Amino acid sequence: MKLQEPSVESSGSTFTPLVVLELTLDAKEEAVAWLLSRIRDPQQNGGAELLVEQLGPGVGLQEKENPNMFLVGASRQRLLSGAEDVGLFKEFNDGSMRGFTCSNKHNFKDFQGDGDNFLSMAECQYIIKHELDTLRAKDETHVPGYTQTKLYPGKSIIRRLLSKGILIQIFPLHENEELKRLCFTWYKKVKLSLQPLDDIRHYYGEGQALYFGFLEYFTFALVPMALIGLLYYLFDWEDYDKYVVFAMFNVIWCTLILELWKRFSASLAYNWGTLSRKKAFEEPRPGFHGVLGFNPVTGRQEPLYPNAKRQLRIYLVSLPFVLLCLYLSLYVMMIYFQMEGWALTVHDEDPTFWTGILLFIPSIIYAIVIEIMNIIYRCAAEFLTEWENHRLESSYQNHLVLKVLIFNFFNCFASLFYIAFIMQDMVLLRQSLATLLITSQILNQFMEAFLPYWLQRRRNKKLIRKLRKRRTLEDKELPLAEQVRLEADMSTYLGTFDDYLEQFLLFGYVSLFSCVYPLSAVLVVLNNITEIYSDAFKMCRVFKRPFSDPAANIGVWQLAFEAMSVIAVVTNCALIGMSPQVKAYFPESEMQLILWTVAIEHGLLAFKFILTFLIPDVPKHIQIKLSRLEFESLEALKKKKMLEASEFSKSVQ
């Protein structure tokens, strides 16, 4: 979806549309005029000093089009000053990554001439989004034309308009030629090579690239386990006694891959300039509300909400609700076991081919119910977390992740733990794990790949038919107006939350119980290969382009995976202790077996935590580069202070 030739402003500066603002169809004219003037106003007057134009009419007049769609861009100099404002890191001439400054711009690699191609389109769009987000009310008491939509000095204008529904959406535009090249190297040809992570980062930003980097890394890390599991399946499938070695391999594997991932992600983040980038000051999230007060940190007015009141909501409402949901999940699990017992009874009375098929039906139904319960609970968790009224987006995300992880872990794995350690039925455990894993993967592929594509095709069917009368959609350029309206109707990408959650659950299936069902790693590898292609397709063809997220790591999900690896150590040690092969060494004393199992489990946990200290999170050569940069910054600051002191002493004399 290539952007059209740039128009020219009356001032003579070239305008390349980068971001789209869509206001509601019935937005008041005075509100629209006020917003546009604030976007165009110079920075010294409290504006964003950006370029903005109204979108022209599209092809044909059969459908009612929203006239309140505006294209936002910026001059080259404004983008460069914005890059300095957001603390963008770029590669210096000596190969190190340094914070960009306009005064030092010619010392940065790839800065040539006026710096036309110095910033990627994703970086330009991120800068514009940052400038729009920091556009603040001055002395306005309300949005013009909307007396009920209150404003106060320092309030983010864009956040207020979004929360009140006056601004429908804000999204960055795709760039057709670059997108075509990315599609071809990413998913349009079947290949054994690695993903183009640098190209993904260049187009979508670091947050997306880190997710796909983790997905690729996790898939490759599973290959040794998949190969060992395949050998077990081919030669020792029914011999559970031999799975002790596989369980021991699981314990070491789940620790090593997470530690090595931290080093790999640190290398990626350094090369992309986000490892040492300072975290931006977090503003209150759009949905946050409270009594207007004074923030002593920013010196601005903003809503204040008592933390004690929020804690009461968490512990008196949210926590009991989560516990109730866990109880309901437990109740559904017991119904599943009753169904399993009934199926076994029917099969034992008359063992036929069809009763053999019947044995898998309860697990399939249970797997589908688990997915439905996860979806319903997710909606409830989002509502509750919103109701808790967290001030910062990071706090909101952490509480939401915690709620969702606890329920999903219990809902997906409780039955397997019950079968393994209460019933101690390894045959049923193997059957249940296989059925749950395969069914959940089929459902996820349907929900994540086929359904979004089908819904998007339905939504845009009329527009696509209309455009094809004029030109071929895939091969010819669209007029800018049609590109924008087509992208405005595309689904909004909601972030990597669900993607990481899926990988977290798959990591759990593999690390916890794969010694009982060795083919689980093989299935997860196949799932992740299709996941890479389906996610790539969705990003390029189904969703709007998301704004770049300058992430340095995978955030709270790293802690989630590490917590799962600790549980995996305990689980695999318990499975080893339960195996007949190990029990044979303790024929007379079960207590001795338990004590030895607990001792080994504690020893392995200690080894795991020692390993985390022995393997540095950041590779040595990157640590040296960061230390050198810090030293040079301190030296430069020292010289600056000495120069200022010298000039001051001269002026005094």
Short mmCIF file of C-alpha atoms in Angstrom, two decimals, residues 164-408:
data_model
loop_
_atom_site.label_atom_id
_atom_site.label_comp_id
_atom_site.label_asym_id
_atom_site.label_seq_id
_atom_site.Cartn_x
_atom_site.Cartn_y
_atom_site.Cartn_z
CA LYS A 164 -14.57 10.41 25.17
CA GLY A 165 -15.00 8.83 21.72
CA ILE A 166 -14.46 12.10 19.81
CA LEU A 167 -11.27 10.68 18.29
CA ILE A 168 -12.08 7.21 16.95
CA GLN A 169 -8.60 5.97 16.15
CA ILE A 170 -5.05 6.96 15.38
CA PHE A 171 -2.87 4.64 13.32
CA PRO A 172 0.31 4.69 11.17
CA LEU A 173 0.11 4.05 7.44
CA HIS A 174 1.64 1.10 5.63
CA GLU A 175 4.30 1.68 2.98
CA ASN A 176 3.49 -0.56 0.04
CA GLU A 177 6.89 -1.14 -1.55
CA GLU A 178 8.65 -1.84 1.72
CA LEU A 179 5.77 -4.06 2.86
CA LYS A 180 5.97 -6.10 -0.38
CA ARG A 181 9.69 -6.69 0.14
CA LEU A 182 9.10 -7.69 3.77
CA CYS A 183 6.28 -10.07 2.81
CA PHE A 184 8.48 -11.79 0.24
CA THR A 185 11.42 -12.33 2.59
CA TRP A 186 9.22 -13.16 5.59
CA TYR A 187 6.41 -15.50 4.64
CA LYS A 188 5.74 -15.66 0.89
CA LYS A 189 8.46 -18.22 0.21
CA VAL A 190 9.01 -21.43 2.18
CA LYS A 191 12.59 -21.45 3.42
CA LEU A 192 14.82 -22.90 6.11
CA SER A 193 16.63 -19.62 6.78
CA LEU A 194 16.03 -17.34 9.76
CA GLN A 195 13.40 -14.62 9.87
CA PRO A 196 14.46 -11.14 8.69
CA LEU A 197 14.41 -9.73 12.23
CA ASP A 198 16.21 -6.52 11.29
CA ASP A 199 13.66 -5.87 8.52
CA ILE A 200 10.78 -6.63 10.91
CA ARG A 201 12.26 -4.23 13.45
CA HIS A 202 12.79 -1.58 10.76
CA TYR A 203 9.13 -1.80 9.68
CA TYR A 204 7.26 -2.65 12.90
CA GLY A 205 9.63 -1.66 15.70
CA GLU A 206 11.56 -3.45 18.43
CA GLY A 207 8.61 -4.85 20.41
CA GLN A 208 7.29 -6.85 17.45
CA ALA A 209 10.76 -7.92 16.34
CA LEU A 210 11.56 -9.21 19.84
CA TYR A 211 8.38 -11.31 19.86
CA PHE A 212 9.23 -12.91 16.51
CA GLY A 213 12.82 -13.29 17.67
CA PHE A 214 11.61 -15.13 20.79
CA LEU A 215 9.24 -17.29 18.73
CA GLU A 216 12.09 -18.27 16.41
CA TYR A 217 14.53 -18.85 19.28
CA PHE A 218 12.02 -20.98 21.22
CA THR A 219 11.30 -23.06 18.11
CA PHE A 220 15.00 -23.76 17.50
CA ALA A 221 15.52 -24.49 21.21
CA LEU A 222 12.80 -27.14 20.97
CA VAL A 223 14.55 -29.02 18.15
CA PRO A 224 16.93 -31.07 20.40
CA MET A 225 14.01 -32.03 22.65
CA ALA A 226 11.89 -32.88 19.59
CA LEU A 227 14.64 -35.13 18.16
CA ILE A 228 15.10 -36.94 21.49
CA GLY A 229 11.32 -37.25 21.86
CA LEU A 230 11.03 -38.69 18.36
CA LEU A 231 13.65 -41.34 19.20
CA TYR A 232 11.78 -42.23 22.38
CA TYR A 233 8.54 -42.50 20.43
CA LEU A 234 10.10 -44.77 17.80
CA PHE A 235 11.98 -47.10 20.14
CA ASP A 236 10.69 -46.87 23.73
CA TRP A 237 7.15 -45.50 23.45
CA GLU A 238 5.50 -47.78 26.03
CA ASP A 239 8.46 -48.03 28.38
CA TYR A 240 7.83 -45.29 30.95
CA ASP A 241 10.79 -46.41 33.03
CA LYS A 242 13.18 -44.99 30.42
CA TYR A 243 11.65 -41.49 30.61
CA VAL A 244 13.73 -40.63 33.68
CA VAL A 245 16.57 -39.50 31.39
CA PHE A 246 14.13 -37.38 29.39
CA ALA A 247 12.83 -35.73 32.59
CA MET A 248 16.39 -34.90 33.66
CA PHE A 249 17.02 -33.40 30.23
CA ASN A 250 13.88 -31.25 30.67
CA VAL A 251 15.19 -29.83 33.95
CA ILE A 252 18.48 -28.67 32.41
CA TRP A 253 16.91 -27.58 29.10
CA CYS A 254 14.26 -25.24 30.53
CA THR A 255 16.90 -23.45 32.63
CA LEU A 256 19.53 -23.06 29.92
CA ILE A 257 17.28 -21.81 27.13
CA LEU A 258 15.86 -18.97 29.23
CA GLU A 259 19.30 -17.80 30.37
CA LEU A 260 20.67 -17.94 26.83
CA TRP A 261 17.58 -16.11 25.54
CA LYS A 262 18.33 -13.19 27.87
CA ARG A 263 21.80 -12.90 26.33
CA PHE A 264 20.41 -13.17 22.80
CA SER A 265 17.69 -10.57 23.43
CA ALA A 266 20.27 -8.23 25.01
CA SER A 267 22.36 -8.49 21.83
CA LEU A 268 19.32 -7.71 19.68
CA ALA A 269 18.28 -4.80 21.90
CA TYR A 270 21.80 -3.33 21.82
CA ASN A 271 22.04 -3.56 18.03
CA TRP A 272 18.60 -1.92 17.78
CA GLY A 273 19.50 0.84 20.24
CA THR A 274 16.98 0.06 22.99
CA LEU A 275 19.17 -1.70 25.59
CA SER A 276 20.58 1.48 27.13
CA ARG A 277 17.73 3.75 26.13
CA LYS A 278 16.20 5.60 29.04
CA LYS A 279 12.64 4.63 29.86
CA ALA A 280 10.20 7.42 29.04
CA PHE A 281 8.27 9.00 31.90
CA GLU A 282 4.90 7.27 32.06
CA GLU A 283 1.80 9.40 31.77
CA PRO A 284 -1.55 8.40 33.31
CA ARG A 285 -3.37 5.92 31.08
CA PRO A 286 -6.45 7.15 29.14
CA GLY A 287 -8.98 5.27 31.30
CA PHE A 288 -7.57 6.51 34.62
CA HIS A 289 -9.95 8.73 36.58
CA GLY A 290 -10.05 10.43 39.97
CA VAL A 291 -10.30 13.72 41.79
CA LEU A 292 -8.31 16.51 40.15
CA GLY A 293 -5.16 17.23 42.14
CA PHE A 294 -1.52 18.28 41.89
CA ASN A 295 1.26 15.87 40.85
CA PRO A 296 4.43 16.85 42.79
CA VAL A 297 6.67 15.09 40.24
CA THR A 298 5.45 16.78 37.05
CA GLY A 299 4.10 19.97 38.63
CA ARG A 300 0.89 19.50 36.63
CA GLN A 301 -2.72 18.93 37.53
CA GLU A 302 -4.01 15.42 36.95
CA PRO A 303 -6.55 12.99 38.43
CA LEU A 304 -5.53 11.45 41.76
CA TYR A 305 -6.94 8.18 43.11
CA PRO A 306 -6.20 6.82 46.61
CA ASN A 307 -3.96 3.77 46.50
CA ALA A 308 -5.75 2.34 49.58
CA LYS A 309 -9.04 2.37 47.65
CA ARG A 310 -7.41 0.56 44.74
CA GLN A 311 -5.95 -2.09 47.08
CA LEU A 312 -9.39 -2.65 48.62
CA ARG A 313 -10.81 -3.25 45.15
CA ILE A 314 -8.01 -5.72 44.38
CA TYR A 315 -8.20 -7.74 47.62
CA LEU A 316 -11.93 -7.57 48.35
CA VAL A 317 -13.29 -7.96 44.82
CA SER A 318 -10.69 -9.06 42.25
CA LEU A 319 -8.98 -11.69 44.40
CA PRO A 320 -12.25 -13.40 45.51
CA PHE A 321 -13.41 -13.36 41.88
CA VAL A 322 -10.20 -15.06 40.71
CA LEU A 323 -10.55 -17.70 43.46
CA LEU A 324 -14.19 -18.29 42.44
CA CYS A 325 -13.10 -18.79 38.83
CA LEU A 326 -10.43 -21.27 39.95
CA TYR A 327 -13.11 -23.18 41.88
CA LEU A 328 -15.35 -23.27 38.78
CA SER A 329 -12.40 -24.53 36.75
CA LEU A 330 -11.87 -27.27 39.34
CA TYR A 331 -15.57 -28.18 39.16
CA VAL A 332 -15.41 -28.47 35.36
CA MET A 333 -12.30 -30.64 35.73
CA MET A 334 -14.16 -33.08 38.00
CA ILE A 335 -16.97 -33.30 35.42
CA TYR A 336 -14.30 -34.15 32.85
CA PHE A 337 -13.00 -37.00 35.02
CA GLN A 338 -16.55 -38.36 35.38
CA MET A 339 -16.83 -38.34 31.58
CA GLU A 340 -13.50 -40.15 31.33
CA GLY A 341 -14.70 -42.79 33.79
CA TRP A 342 -17.90 -43.29 31.81
CA ALA A 343 -15.97 -43.63 28.52
CA LEU A 344 -13.60 -46.18 30.09
CA THR A 345 -16.54 -48.18 31.45
CA VAL A 346 -18.22 -48.29 28.02
CA HIS A 347 -14.96 -49.33 26.36
CA ASP A 348 -14.23 -52.06 28.95
CA GLU A 349 -17.72 -53.55 28.52
CA ASP A 350 -17.51 -53.69 24.72
CA PRO A 351 -14.04 -52.88 23.32
CA THR A 352 -14.58 -51.92 19.66
CA PHE A 353 -13.07 -49.40 17.27
CA TRP A 354 -15.81 -46.88 18.04
CA THR A 355 -15.50 -47.22 21.81
CA GLY A 356 -11.75 -46.73 21.35
CA ILE A 357 -12.53 -43.43 19.59
CA LEU A 358 -14.94 -42.60 22.42
CA LEU A 359 -12.02 -42.65 24.88
CA PHE A 360 -10.67 -39.43 23.30
CA ILE A 361 -14.01 -37.57 23.20
CA PRO A 362 -13.99 -36.37 26.86
CA SER A 363 -10.49 -34.89 26.45
CA ILE A 364 -11.47 -33.15 23.22
CA ILE A 365 -14.60 -31.67 24.80
CA TYR A 366 -12.60 -30.62 27.86
CA ALA A 367 -9.94 -28.95 25.67
CA ILE A 368 -12.64 -26.94 23.86
CA VAL A 369 -14.26 -25.98 27.18
CA ILE A 370 -10.85 -24.85 28.49
CA GLU A 371 -10.42 -22.50 25.51
CA ILE A 372 -13.94 -21.09 25.95
CA MET A 373 -13.38 -20.56 29.68
CA ASN A 374 -10.05 -18.83 28.98
CA ILE A 375 -11.76 -16.40 26.59
CA ILE A 376 -14.61 -15.61 29.00
CA TYR A 377 -12.23 -15.18 31.93
CA ARG A 378 -9.97 -12.92 29.85
CA CYS A 379 -12.90 -10.53 29.24
CA ALA A 380 -13.77 -10.55 32.95
CA ALA A 381 -10.11 -10.00 33.93
CA GLU A 382 -9.85 -7.00 31.59
CA PHE A 383 -13.05 -5.51 33.04
CA LEU A 384 -11.84 -6.01 36.62
CA THR A 385 -8.38 -4.62 35.94
CA GLU A 386 -9.93 -1.57 34.27
CA TRP A 387 -12.26 -1.15 37.28
CA GLU A 388 -9.27 -1.26 39.66
CA ASN A 389 -8.31 2.08 38.06
CA HIS A 390 -4.52 1.75 37.70
CA ARG A 391 -2.76 5.02 36.97
CA LEU A 392 -0.01 3.66 34.71
CA GLU A 393 -0.29 1.39 31.68
CA SER A 394 2.58 -0.78 32.99
CA SER A 395 0.75 -1.35 36.28
CA TYR A 396 -2.46 -2.20 34.41
CA GLN A 397 -0.62 -4.69 32.19
CA ASN A 398 1.18 -6.35 35.13
CA HIS A 399 -2.07 -6.91 37.05
CA LEU A 400 -3.84 -8.17 33.94
CA VAL A 401 -0.99 -10.56 33.08
CA LEU A 402 -0.97 -11.91 36.65
CA LYS A 403 -4.73 -12.56 36.65
CA VAL A 404 -4.69 -14.22 33.24
CA LEU A 405 -1.60 -16.35 33.91
CA ILE A 406 -2.90 -17.73 37.21
CA PHE A 407 -6.23 -18.78 35.73
CA ASN A 408 -4.81 -20.11 32.44
#
